[in-house]
Short mmCIF file of C-alpha atoms in Angstrom, two decimals:
data_model
loop_
_atom_site.label_atom_id
_atom_site.label_comp_id
_atom_site.label_asym_id
_atom_site.label_seq_id
_atom_site.Cartn_x
_atom_site.Cartn_y
_atom_site.Cartn_z
CA UNK A 1 168.23 105.50 -4.99
CA UNK A 2 168.80 105.07 -1.29
CA UNK A 3 166.60 107.28 0.91
CA UNK A 4 166.89 109.49 2.90
CA UNK A 5 168.95 111.77 0.69
CA UNK A 6 170.42 114.96 2.12
CA UNK A 7 170.66 117.68 -0.49
CA UNK A 8 172.43 120.95 0.31
CA UNK A 9 169.94 123.16 -1.55
CA UNK A 10 171.29 126.48 -0.24
CA UNK A 11 174.09 127.71 2.02
CA UNK A 12 171.44 127.96 4.77
CA UNK A 13 169.30 124.89 4.07
CA UNK A 14 169.26 121.15 3.47
CA UNK A 15 166.43 119.22 1.84
CA UNK A 16 165.90 115.75 3.29
CA UNK A 17 164.20 113.54 0.71
CA UNK A 18 162.40 110.38 1.82
CA UNK A 19 161.24 109.24 -1.60
CA UNK A 20 160.30 110.39 -5.04
CA UNK A 21 156.68 109.23 -5.17
CA UNK A 22 153.92 110.40 -2.82
CA UNK A 23 153.45 107.56 -0.35
CA UNK A 24 152.14 107.47 3.23
CA UNK A 25 155.37 105.86 4.31
CA UNK A 26 157.55 108.68 2.95
CA UNK A 27 155.24 111.30 4.43
CA UNK A 28 155.29 109.57 7.83
CA UNK A 29 159.09 109.91 7.80
CA UNK A 30 158.75 113.61 6.96
CA UNK A 31 156.35 114.20 9.87
CA UNK A 32 158.39 112.15 12.33
CA UNK A 33 161.55 114.11 11.59
CA UNK A 34 159.63 117.41 11.72
CA UNK A 35 158.22 116.55 15.17
CA UNK A 36 161.56 115.27 16.44
CA UNK A 37 163.19 118.54 15.35
CA UNK A 38 160.63 120.73 17.05
CA UNK A 39 161.09 118.88 20.33
CA UNK A 40 164.90 118.65 20.06
CA UNK A 41 166.27 121.35 17.73
CA UNK A 42 170.01 121.32 17.01
CA UNK A 43 172.22 124.39 17.54
CA UNK A 44 171.60 126.87 14.74
CA UNK A 45 168.23 125.34 13.72
CA UNK A 46 165.80 127.93 12.34
CA UNK A 47 162.78 126.25 10.79
CA UNK A 48 161.64 123.00 9.20
CA UNK A 49 159.12 123.00 6.36
CA UNK A 50 157.39 119.68 5.59
CA UNK A 51 156.22 118.74 2.10
CA UNK A 52 154.84 115.48 0.65
CA UNK A 53 158.04 113.46 0.58
CA UNK A 54 160.70 115.87 1.79
CA UNK A 55 161.54 118.21 4.65
CA UNK A 56 163.41 121.48 4.17
CA UNK A 57 165.58 122.30 7.17
CA UNK A 58 166.70 125.91 7.42
CA UNK A 59 169.61 126.86 9.69
CA UNK A 60 172.21 129.53 10.43
CA UNK A 61 175.36 128.39 8.58
CA UNK A 62 177.55 130.51 10.83
CA UNK A 63 176.45 128.51 13.87
CA UNK A 64 176.62 125.09 12.26
CA UNK A 65 177.36 123.47 8.90
CA UNK A 66 175.80 120.98 6.52
CA UNK A 67 177.66 117.91 7.74
CA UNK A 68 176.93 118.67 11.42
CA UNK A 69 173.28 119.19 10.53
CA UNK A 70 173.16 115.89 8.62
CA UNK A 71 174.67 114.06 11.59
CA UNK A 72 172.13 115.65 13.95
CA UNK A 73 169.23 114.76 11.65
CA UNK A 74 170.40 111.15 11.21
CA UNK A 75 170.58 110.87 14.99
CA UNK A 76 167.01 112.17 15.36
CA UNK A 77 165.82 109.68 12.73
CA UNK A 78 167.19 106.77 14.74
CA UNK A 79 165.14 107.73 17.79
CA UNK A 80 161.82 105.92 18.17
CA UNK A 81 159.04 107.86 16.44
CA UNK A 82 157.08 110.02 18.85
CA UNK A 83 153.41 109.39 19.42
CA UNK A 84 151.39 110.30 16.39
CA UNK A 85 150.32 113.83 17.24
CA UNK A 86 146.68 114.70 17.53
CA UNK A 87 145.79 114.50 13.83
CA UNK A 88 142.23 115.63 13.51
CA UNK A 89 139.44 114.84 11.15
CA UNK A 90 137.87 117.89 9.54
CA UNK A 91 134.95 118.36 7.20
CA UNK A 92 135.08 120.87 4.37
CA UNK A 93 131.91 121.98 2.61
CA UNK A 94 131.94 122.20 -1.16
CA UNK A 95 129.41 123.45 -3.69
CA UNK A 96 129.77 121.92 -7.17
CA UNK A 97 127.33 124.25 -8.97
CA UNK A 98 128.32 125.30 -12.52
CA UNK A 99 128.83 128.84 -11.29
CA UNK A 100 131.84 127.65 -9.26
CA UNK A 101 132.89 124.37 -10.92
CA UNK A 102 134.53 126.02 -13.92
CA UNK A 103 136.37 122.89 -15.03
CA UNK A 104 133.84 120.21 -14.11
CA UNK A 105 132.83 119.69 -17.76
CA UNK A 106 136.49 119.54 -18.84
CA UNK A 107 137.36 117.04 -16.09
CA UNK A 108 134.39 114.90 -17.15
CA UNK A 109 135.54 115.11 -20.76
CA UNK A 110 139.17 114.17 -20.01
CA UNK A 111 138.28 111.32 -17.63
CA UNK A 112 135.37 109.95 -19.66
CA UNK A 113 133.10 110.16 -16.61
CA UNK A 114 129.79 111.95 -16.23
CA UNK A 115 129.88 115.19 -14.23
CA UNK A 116 127.95 113.49 -11.42
CA UNK A 117 130.48 110.63 -11.37
CA UNK A 118 133.35 113.13 -11.13
CA UNK A 119 131.67 114.78 -8.12
CA UNK A 120 131.04 111.42 -6.46
CA UNK A 121 134.63 110.37 -7.05
CA UNK A 122 135.86 113.61 -5.48
CA UNK A 123 133.56 113.12 -2.47
CA UNK A 124 134.76 109.53 -2.05
CA UNK A 125 138.41 110.55 -1.71
CA UNK A 126 140.27 110.07 1.58
CA UNK A 127 142.30 113.26 1.91
CA UNK A 128 145.19 114.14 4.15
CA UNK A 129 147.02 117.45 4.60
CA UNK A 130 150.62 116.98 3.53
CA UNK A 131 152.06 120.47 3.50
CA UNK A 132 151.46 124.18 3.41
CA UNK A 133 152.92 126.02 0.48
CA UNK A 134 152.56 128.47 -2.36
CA UNK A 135 150.66 131.12 -0.39
CA UNK A 136 149.26 131.68 3.11
CA UNK A 137 146.75 128.99 4.01
CA UNK A 138 147.33 126.82 0.94
CA UNK A 139 147.06 123.41 2.59
CA UNK A 140 148.09 120.75 0.10
CA UNK A 141 146.11 117.52 0.37
CA UNK A 142 146.65 114.24 -1.37
CA UNK A 143 144.01 111.58 -1.80
CA UNK A 144 142.22 112.50 -5.02
CA UNK A 145 140.95 109.18 -6.47
CA UNK A 146 142.80 107.82 -9.51
CA UNK A 147 139.70 108.03 -11.70
CA UNK A 148 139.76 111.84 -11.66
CA UNK A 149 143.51 112.47 -11.54
CA UNK A 150 144.66 114.84 -14.29
CA UNK A 151 148.03 116.47 -14.98
CA UNK A 152 148.23 120.22 -14.38
CA UNK A 153 147.05 122.42 -17.24
CA UNK A 154 149.82 123.49 -19.63
CA UNK A 155 149.72 127.03 -18.30
CA UNK A 156 148.11 128.70 -15.28
CA UNK A 157 144.73 130.44 -15.56
CA UNK A 158 144.51 133.84 -13.89
CA UNK A 159 142.02 135.09 -11.33
CA UNK A 160 140.75 131.82 -9.86
CA UNK A 161 138.72 132.98 -6.90
CA UNK A 162 139.48 132.39 -3.23
CA UNK A 163 137.66 129.35 -1.84
CA UNK A 164 138.01 127.36 -5.04
CA UNK A 165 138.39 123.61 -4.62
CA UNK A 166 141.06 122.59 -7.12
CA UNK A 167 142.70 119.29 -8.09
CA UNK A 168 145.82 118.15 -9.96
CA UNK A 169 147.22 114.63 -9.95
CA UNK A 170 146.61 113.11 -6.52
CA UNK A 171 146.52 116.56 -4.98
CA UNK A 172 143.64 118.73 -3.88
CA UNK A 173 143.43 122.08 -2.13
CA UNK A 174 141.06 124.88 -1.16
CA UNK A 175 142.48 128.25 -2.21
CA UNK A 176 142.53 131.18 0.20
CA UNK A 177 143.43 133.97 -2.24
CA UNK A 178 142.38 134.91 -5.75
CA UNK A 179 145.40 133.70 -7.70
CA UNK A 180 146.45 132.08 -10.96
CA UNK A 181 146.49 128.28 -10.96
CA UNK A 182 147.15 125.50 -13.43
CA UNK A 183 145.01 123.08 -11.41
CA UNK A 184 141.43 122.08 -12.29
CA UNK A 185 138.61 123.99 -10.60
CA UNK A 186 135.98 121.59 -9.26
CA UNK A 187 133.88 123.69 -6.89
CA UNK A 188 133.81 126.36 -4.20
CA UNK A 189 133.95 126.04 -0.43
CA UNK A 190 132.50 128.47 2.12
CA UNK A 191 134.57 126.88 4.91
CA UNK A 192 136.84 129.49 6.52
CA UNK A 193 140.45 128.36 6.46
CA UNK A 194 142.01 131.56 7.80
CA UNK A 195 141.29 131.82 11.52
CA UNK A 196 141.82 134.88 13.67
CA UNK A 197 143.98 132.90 16.08
CA UNK A 198 147.68 133.90 15.91
CA UNK A 199 148.72 130.57 17.48
CA UNK A 200 147.00 128.64 14.74
CA UNK A 201 146.43 131.05 11.84
CA UNK A 202 144.93 128.32 9.64
CA UNK A 203 142.26 125.69 10.18
CA UNK A 204 144.32 122.61 9.28
CA UNK A 205 147.41 120.96 10.71
CA UNK A 206 149.71 118.91 8.55
CA UNK A 207 148.60 115.29 9.06
CA UNK A 208 144.87 116.12 9.45
CA UNK A 209 142.35 113.98 7.57
CA UNK A 210 139.77 115.77 5.46
CA UNK A 211 136.45 114.76 3.99
CA UNK A 212 134.36 116.91 1.69
CA UNK A 213 130.61 117.32 2.12
CA UNK A 214 128.47 118.43 -0.80
CA UNK A 215 126.21 121.45 -0.32
CA UNK A 216 123.72 123.29 -2.51
CA UNK A 217 124.07 126.87 -3.74
CA UNK A 218 121.56 127.99 -1.09
CA UNK A 219 123.56 126.24 1.64
CA UNK A 220 126.74 127.80 0.25
CA UNK A 221 125.23 131.27 0.44
CA UNK A 222 123.89 130.65 3.94
CA UNK A 223 127.31 129.45 5.11
CA UNK A 224 129.06 132.45 3.53
CA UNK A 225 126.62 134.83 5.24
CA UNK A 226 127.46 133.47 8.69
CA UNK B 1 154.33 161.70 15.64
CA UNK B 2 153.08 160.61 12.28
CA UNK B 3 153.84 160.81 8.58
CA UNK B 4 151.27 161.82 5.99
CA UNK B 5 151.50 160.23 2.54
CA UNK B 6 151.08 163.06 0.01
CA UNK B 7 151.77 160.75 -2.92
CA UNK B 8 152.68 157.08 -2.55
CA UNK B 9 155.35 156.46 -5.21
CA UNK B 10 155.23 153.30 -7.28
CA UNK B 11 155.17 150.64 -4.59
CA UNK B 12 156.20 151.94 -1.19
CA UNK B 13 155.71 149.47 1.66
CA UNK B 14 156.40 149.29 5.39
CA UNK B 15 159.18 146.73 5.97
CA UNK B 16 161.43 145.63 8.81
CA UNK B 17 163.90 142.74 8.75
CA UNK B 18 161.16 140.18 8.20
CA UNK B 19 158.85 137.54 9.57
CA UNK B 20 160.80 134.29 9.86
CA UNK B 21 159.30 131.14 11.34
CA UNK B 22 156.02 130.83 9.42
CA UNK B 23 157.26 129.43 6.12
CA UNK B 24 155.88 126.01 7.08
CA UNK B 25 152.37 127.46 6.88
CA UNK B 26 153.01 129.30 3.63
CA UNK B 27 153.90 132.72 5.02
CA UNK B 28 157.15 134.02 3.55
CA UNK B 29 160.02 135.85 5.22
CA UNK B 30 159.05 139.28 3.85
CA UNK B 31 161.02 142.28 5.16
CA UNK B 32 163.40 144.63 3.35
CA UNK B 33 164.86 143.09 0.19
CA UNK B 34 168.13 144.94 0.84
CA UNK B 35 168.45 144.10 4.50
CA UNK B 36 171.84 145.75 4.98
CA UNK B 37 170.48 149.07 3.68
CA UNK B 38 167.39 148.92 5.92
CA UNK B 39 169.46 148.04 8.99
CA UNK B 40 171.95 150.86 8.29
CA UNK B 41 169.14 153.43 7.83
CA UNK B 42 167.72 152.45 11.21
CA UNK B 43 171.07 152.65 12.98
CA UNK B 44 171.69 156.09 11.43
CA UNK B 45 168.56 157.50 13.14
CA UNK B 46 169.28 155.77 16.47
CA UNK B 47 166.75 152.91 16.07
CA UNK B 48 167.29 149.21 16.64
CA UNK B 49 168.20 147.79 13.24
CA UNK B 50 165.01 145.72 13.28
CA UNK B 51 162.70 148.77 13.43
CA UNK B 52 160.20 149.24 10.61
CA UNK B 53 160.92 151.73 7.83
CA UNK B 54 159.78 152.25 4.26
CA UNK B 55 160.97 150.39 1.18
CA UNK B 56 160.77 152.59 -1.93
CA UNK B 57 160.86 150.97 -5.38
CA UNK B 58 162.06 152.83 -8.52
CA UNK B 59 159.97 155.95 -7.85
CA UNK B 60 159.85 157.72 -4.50
CA UNK B 61 156.82 158.89 -2.50
CA UNK B 62 156.12 162.37 -1.22
CA UNK B 63 155.81 162.42 2.56
CA UNK B 64 154.89 165.16 5.01
CA UNK B 65 156.20 164.97 8.56
CA UNK B 66 153.63 166.03 11.14
CA UNK B 67 156.14 166.60 13.97
CA UNK B 68 159.93 167.13 14.20
CA UNK B 69 162.07 163.99 13.91
CA UNK B 70 165.29 162.51 12.50
CA UNK B 71 165.33 160.68 9.16
CA UNK B 72 167.89 158.73 7.07
CA UNK B 73 167.76 157.35 3.53
CA UNK B 74 169.96 154.54 2.25
CA UNK B 75 170.01 151.93 -0.52
CA UNK B 76 169.69 152.64 -4.24
CA UNK B 77 170.16 156.16 -5.57
CA UNK B 78 166.74 157.79 -5.74
CA UNK B 79 167.92 161.29 -4.77
CA UNK B 80 165.86 162.71 -1.86
CA UNK B 81 164.85 166.34 -1.44
CA UNK B 82 163.61 168.07 1.68
CA UNK B 83 161.23 170.93 0.84
CA UNK B 84 162.66 170.78 -2.68
CA UNK B 85 166.33 171.02 -1.67
CA UNK B 86 168.54 167.97 -2.29
CA UNK B 87 169.66 166.21 0.89
CA UNK B 88 172.34 163.70 1.76
CA UNK B 89 171.83 159.96 1.69
CA UNK B 90 173.40 157.51 4.18
CA UNK B 91 173.34 160.46 6.62
CA UNK B 92 170.73 161.29 9.26
CA UNK B 93 169.04 164.68 9.07
CA UNK B 94 166.47 166.58 11.14
CA UNK B 95 162.97 167.33 9.87
CA UNK B 96 160.45 169.84 11.24
CA UNK B 97 156.66 169.64 11.36
CA UNK B 98 155.33 170.40 7.88
CA UNK B 99 158.55 169.45 6.08
CA UNK B 100 158.01 167.52 2.86
CA UNK B 101 160.31 164.73 1.65
CA UNK B 102 160.22 163.98 -2.07
CA UNK B 103 162.45 162.15 -4.53
CA UNK B 104 164.09 162.73 -7.89
CA UNK B 105 164.26 160.14 -10.66
CA UNK B 106 166.09 156.90 -10.00
CA UNK B 107 169.81 157.17 -10.80
CA UNK B 108 171.18 153.79 -9.73
CA UNK B 109 170.02 150.67 -7.94
CA UNK B 110 166.31 149.99 -7.53
CA UNK B 111 165.25 150.35 -3.90
CA UNK B 112 165.78 153.07 -1.31
CA UNK B 113 165.09 152.73 2.41
CA UNK B 114 163.67 155.46 4.64
CA UNK B 115 164.13 155.16 8.40
CA UNK B 116 162.60 157.56 10.92
CA UNK B 117 163.56 157.85 14.59
CA UNK B 118 161.14 155.65 16.52
CA UNK B 119 160.28 153.49 13.51
CA UNK B 120 156.94 153.16 11.68
CA UNK B 121 154.62 151.93 14.42
CA UNK B 122 152.07 149.79 12.57
CA UNK B 123 150.75 146.70 14.45
CA UNK B 124 153.04 143.69 14.75
CA UNK B 125 151.55 140.71 12.87
CA UNK B 126 153.13 137.29 13.53
CA UNK B 127 156.24 138.92 14.96
CA UNK B 128 156.86 141.55 12.29
CA UNK B 129 155.63 144.87 10.90
CA UNK B 130 156.60 143.92 7.33
CA UNK B 131 154.01 144.15 4.57
CA UNK B 132 153.21 140.97 2.63
CA UNK B 133 150.95 142.44 -0.05
CA UNK B 134 150.05 139.16 -1.76
CA UNK B 135 148.63 137.83 1.52
CA UNK B 136 147.31 141.27 2.61
CA UNK B 137 149.24 140.81 5.84
CA UNK B 138 151.17 143.21 8.11
CA UNK B 139 152.47 146.68 7.27
CA UNK B 140 149.95 149.47 6.77
CA UNK B 141 146.64 147.62 6.20
CA UNK B 142 148.47 144.80 4.39
CA UNK B 143 149.11 146.87 1.26
CA UNK B 144 151.41 149.37 -0.42
CA UNK B 145 150.95 152.99 0.63
CA UNK B 146 148.21 155.19 -0.85
CA UNK B 147 147.69 158.94 -0.96
CA UNK B 148 146.27 160.18 2.32
CA UNK B 149 147.59 157.35 4.50
CA UNK B 150 148.76 158.45 7.94
CA UNK B 151 151.62 156.34 9.29
CA UNK B 152 152.11 156.29 13.06
CA UNK B 153 155.69 156.65 14.29
CA UNK B 154 157.05 155.27 17.59
CA UNK B 155 158.54 157.44 20.32
CA UNK B 156 161.91 158.99 19.49
CA UNK B 157 164.83 156.95 20.86
CA UNK B 158 167.38 158.79 23.03
CA UNK B 159 170.10 157.98 20.49
CA UNK B 160 168.37 159.88 17.65
CA UNK B 161 170.78 162.45 16.26
CA UNK B 162 171.12 164.34 12.99
CA UNK B 163 174.41 164.33 11.10
CA UNK B 164 175.38 160.71 11.71
CA UNK B 165 176.86 159.30 8.49
CA UNK B 166 178.09 155.96 7.16
CA UNK B 167 181.48 155.89 5.51
CA UNK B 168 181.44 155.20 1.75
CA UNK B 169 183.40 151.95 2.10
CA UNK B 170 180.76 150.50 4.45
CA UNK B 171 177.96 151.06 1.90
CA UNK B 172 177.46 148.02 -0.28
CA UNK B 173 176.90 148.81 -3.96
CA UNK B 174 175.99 146.48 -6.78
CA UNK B 175 178.09 146.22 -9.93
CA UNK B 176 177.03 146.05 -13.57
CA UNK B 177 176.72 143.47 -14.94
CA UNK B 178 175.63 142.01 -11.62
CA UNK B 179 177.43 138.82 -10.69
CA UNK B 180 175.18 136.56 -8.68
CA UNK B 181 177.08 133.75 -7.04
CA UNK B 182 175.05 130.54 -6.88
CA UNK B 183 175.34 127.01 -5.55
CA UNK B 184 174.32 124.47 -8.18
CA UNK B 185 171.84 122.37 -6.30
CA UNK B 186 168.98 119.99 -6.04
CA UNK B 187 168.15 119.29 -9.66
CA UNK B 188 171.34 120.50 -11.37
CA UNK B 189 171.95 116.88 -12.34
CA UNK B 190 168.80 116.97 -14.46
CA UNK B 191 170.01 119.94 -16.49
CA UNK B 192 171.98 118.78 -19.55
CA UNK B 193 175.70 119.50 -19.46
CA UNK B 194 175.49 121.95 -22.37
CA UNK B 195 172.51 123.76 -20.81
CA UNK B 196 174.36 124.05 -17.50
CA UNK B 197 177.29 125.69 -19.30
CA UNK B 198 174.98 128.09 -21.14
CA UNK B 199 173.21 129.02 -17.94
CA UNK B 200 176.52 130.13 -16.43
CA UNK B 201 178.07 131.73 -19.52
CA UNK B 202 175.06 133.61 -20.93
CA UNK B 203 174.33 137.17 -19.90
CA UNK B 204 170.78 137.42 -18.57
CA UNK B 205 168.65 140.53 -18.24
CA UNK B 206 166.32 141.35 -15.37
CA UNK B 207 162.73 140.98 -16.61
CA UNK B 208 160.25 143.85 -16.02
CA UNK B 209 158.09 141.66 -13.78
CA UNK B 210 160.91 141.13 -11.23
CA UNK B 211 159.46 141.90 -7.80
CA UNK B 212 159.55 141.03 -4.12
CA UNK B 213 158.29 137.50 -4.81
CA UNK B 214 161.03 136.65 -7.26
CA UNK B 215 163.46 138.14 -9.70
CA UNK B 216 162.89 136.80 -13.19
CA UNK B 217 165.66 136.84 -15.78
CA UNK B 218 165.50 136.40 -19.53
CA UNK B 219 167.73 136.56 -22.56
CA UNK B 220 169.85 133.45 -22.00
CA UNK B 221 169.50 130.28 -24.02
CA UNK B 222 166.68 127.89 -22.96
CA UNK B 223 167.65 125.28 -20.40
CA UNK B 224 167.25 121.68 -21.52
CA UNK B 225 166.45 118.94 -19.04
CA UNK B 226 167.43 115.27 -19.16
CA UNK B 227 164.55 113.06 -20.26
CA UNK B 228 162.97 111.16 -17.40
CA UNK B 229 159.69 109.72 -16.14
CA UNK B 230 157.83 112.27 -14.03
CA UNK B 231 157.34 111.02 -10.46
CA UNK B 232 153.79 110.23 -9.44
CA UNK B 233 152.03 113.41 -8.39
CA UNK B 234 154.09 115.80 -10.53
CA UNK B 235 152.92 117.54 -13.67
CA UNK B 236 153.99 116.73 -17.21
CA UNK B 237 156.22 119.79 -17.74
CA UNK B 238 159.83 118.50 -17.63
CA UNK B 239 160.62 121.17 -15.02
CA UNK B 240 157.94 119.78 -12.65
CA UNK B 241 158.88 117.75 -9.56
CA UNK B 242 156.90 116.46 -6.60
CA UNK B 243 156.23 119.62 -4.59
CA UNK B 244 158.95 120.72 -2.23
CA UNK B 245 159.59 123.84 -0.22
CA UNK B 246 161.70 126.43 -1.98
CA UNK B 247 164.40 127.95 0.17
CA UNK B 248 164.97 131.74 0.07
CA UNK B 249 167.31 132.40 -2.85
CA UNK B 250 166.47 129.27 -4.80
CA UNK B 251 166.48 129.41 -8.58
CA UNK B 252 163.68 127.72 -10.49
CA UNK B 253 163.26 127.62 -14.25
CA UNK B 254 159.61 127.00 -15.21
CA UNK B 255 159.48 125.49 -18.71
CA UNK B 256 163.26 125.88 -18.91
CA UNK B 257 163.21 129.41 -20.29
CA UNK B 258 163.34 132.07 -17.59
CA UNK B 259 165.18 131.57 -14.31
CA UNK B 260 163.45 133.05 -11.27
CA UNK B 261 165.35 133.75 -8.04
CA UNK B 262 162.90 133.62 -5.16
CA UNK B 263 163.15 136.58 -2.81
CA UNK B 264 161.59 137.84 0.45
CA UNK B 265 157.90 137.34 -0.53
CA UNK B 266 158.50 133.97 -2.21
CA UNK B 267 155.75 131.43 -2.27
CA UNK B 268 157.13 128.74 -0.02
CA UNK B 269 156.60 125.64 -2.08
CA UNK B 270 155.61 124.26 -5.40
CA UNK B 271 156.49 121.81 -8.08
CA UNK B 272 159.21 123.41 -10.22
CA UNK B 273 162.85 122.39 -10.47
CA UNK B 274 165.28 124.25 -8.30
CA UNK B 275 168.56 124.19 -10.17
CA UNK B 276 170.41 125.91 -7.36
CA UNK B 277 170.32 128.84 -4.97
CA UNK B 278 171.89 132.28 -5.01
CA UNK B 279 174.19 132.48 -1.99
CA UNK B 280 172.71 134.36 0.95
CA UNK B 281 175.47 137.01 0.83
CA UNK B 282 174.31 138.12 -2.64
CA UNK B 283 170.56 138.34 -1.98
CA UNK B 284 170.71 142.04 -0.97
CA UNK B 285 172.38 142.83 -4.31
CA UNK B 286 169.42 141.43 -6.24
CA UNK B 287 167.19 144.00 -4.51
CA UNK B 288 169.12 146.75 -6.29
CA UNK B 289 168.80 145.37 -9.84
CA UNK B 290 166.64 147.37 -12.26
CA UNK B 291 164.66 145.77 -15.07
CA UNK B 292 166.78 145.20 -18.21
CA UNK B 293 170.04 145.25 -16.21
CA UNK B 294 172.50 142.55 -17.25
CA UNK B 295 173.34 139.81 -14.76
CA UNK B 296 175.40 136.64 -14.77
CA UNK B 297 175.24 133.57 -12.58
CA UNK B 298 178.58 132.38 -11.22
CA UNK B 299 178.78 128.88 -9.74
CA UNK B 300 180.65 128.68 -6.43
CA UNK B 301 181.20 125.92 -3.88
CA UNK B 302 179.85 125.75 -0.33
CA UNK B 303 183.06 127.00 1.39
CA UNK B 304 183.00 130.10 -0.85
CA UNK B 305 179.32 130.69 -0.03
CA UNK B 306 179.98 130.39 3.70
CA UNK B 307 183.06 132.64 3.55
CA UNK B 308 180.99 135.27 1.74
CA UNK B 309 178.31 135.04 4.41
CA UNK B 310 180.97 135.49 7.12
CA UNK B 311 182.26 138.60 5.30
CA UNK B 312 178.72 139.96 5.08
CA UNK B 313 178.22 139.47 8.81
CA UNK B 314 181.60 141.09 9.55
CA UNK B 315 180.54 144.06 7.43
CA UNK B 316 177.24 144.30 9.33
CA UNK B 317 179.14 144.21 12.62
CA UNK B 318 181.45 146.99 11.40
CA UNK B 319 178.43 149.14 10.44
CA UNK B 320 176.89 148.48 13.86
CA UNK B 321 180.12 149.35 15.66
CA UNK B 322 180.47 152.67 13.84
CA UNK B 323 176.84 153.78 14.06
CA UNK B 324 176.03 152.74 17.61
CA UNK B 325 178.69 155.12 19.03
#
């Protein structure tokens, strides 16, 4: 397949696909087009939503049409990529105590590693925020090391508590709501992701690099109490 | 001016026309599911069509007005009563302090819209007063109404007037079985030819768990997908893809059994196949489907979808022209 592919996914939206596998290269294309669009939106542009390897572009179909939008997007892609925006490095605290790490034993079982080795592998990952999705503040990261990558569970488990650190495949995220998930629960974070700032409602920007730092149950409780 | 909630109904929420522009950080559009009905109710009481009103689902609330005002009720047929006496829908009427609005059992459709002159004046959150209950955001304390809630109402606009009515032919009604026009899309090519035909020829029924997040349908034959190697990063379910944002109206079929049409409170992204999208002109109709109602999906092409959207906008302009006099 030749990328990018423009797919008319709705009468008001086109999905621009830059690849089928999660790669840094494909994601860089997504971010470049997203930035180019926000600095030079076409007539009728409404919103762009970045994901791992694709960008959804929403527009008013009575002000423009799919082929005009595709032409505008192709033009933006030919422009030199803007400066990499201020991607930040952020640290997220995580407590791996049994109380929170509901699937740690299962992950160890499926990967053949000890529980301690699973935790160390998770801590060693180099994570990057690729997209927001699913629910407010759900910042999808990729970068989970191969040794602890598992497919999603066959069906979602209900009531996984807010703050859970969950993994599936190369992905990792810290939940912000108590919700069902089919991902594997590895720990709990006290780090506040929802801010009170309307200009930046959530802690992370797409493109930010994340590292996890291990904390004890006492440190978790102290951080929560703050 | 304020409204006192005597009893809340099943799931009554404050909604306006929505909160666009935050989908990229996981916050959905929200707002009235039947936008045309909400906009018309507002225009009937002399508000801007984007003012906040109440969305009533299946079973109406009981509300007491604390000061005189002008009210209008549109949308599905949940017959309203003022102090126990039936009152007109799609027509503005005056209320006095102490008057009580209540509702009879649902007769048709699924959602009614209540507008009050001045609009429900809850705080604006990220550009909208709409309630997003899943995220506990906006509306009245981020949730559906409860007994005892007091809803503030904005100052009465000069255009507020009782007795304004919308002609029958400008009220959009859904049909039964509902025909939902859809654009086959993104992953239609991964649905087998036979399954694609079944999807369009089978009669589906609205599932009981259909809500503001998505309308789920069941009763059609299971959808089979072409065999393939899952891309790196996707799950093993054949309906899994690498995560992408779901546009408003998109149809996903987790496990190939029950299509879900994502609506105003949709989660913005995830890893399930989108086999297409219901055209934007038919999204309001979905809001008026009751559980167990039959529905069919009808494939259309892009020009048809765009023509339908033009018609919808022309209809909205006609409503505006009549009611803003």
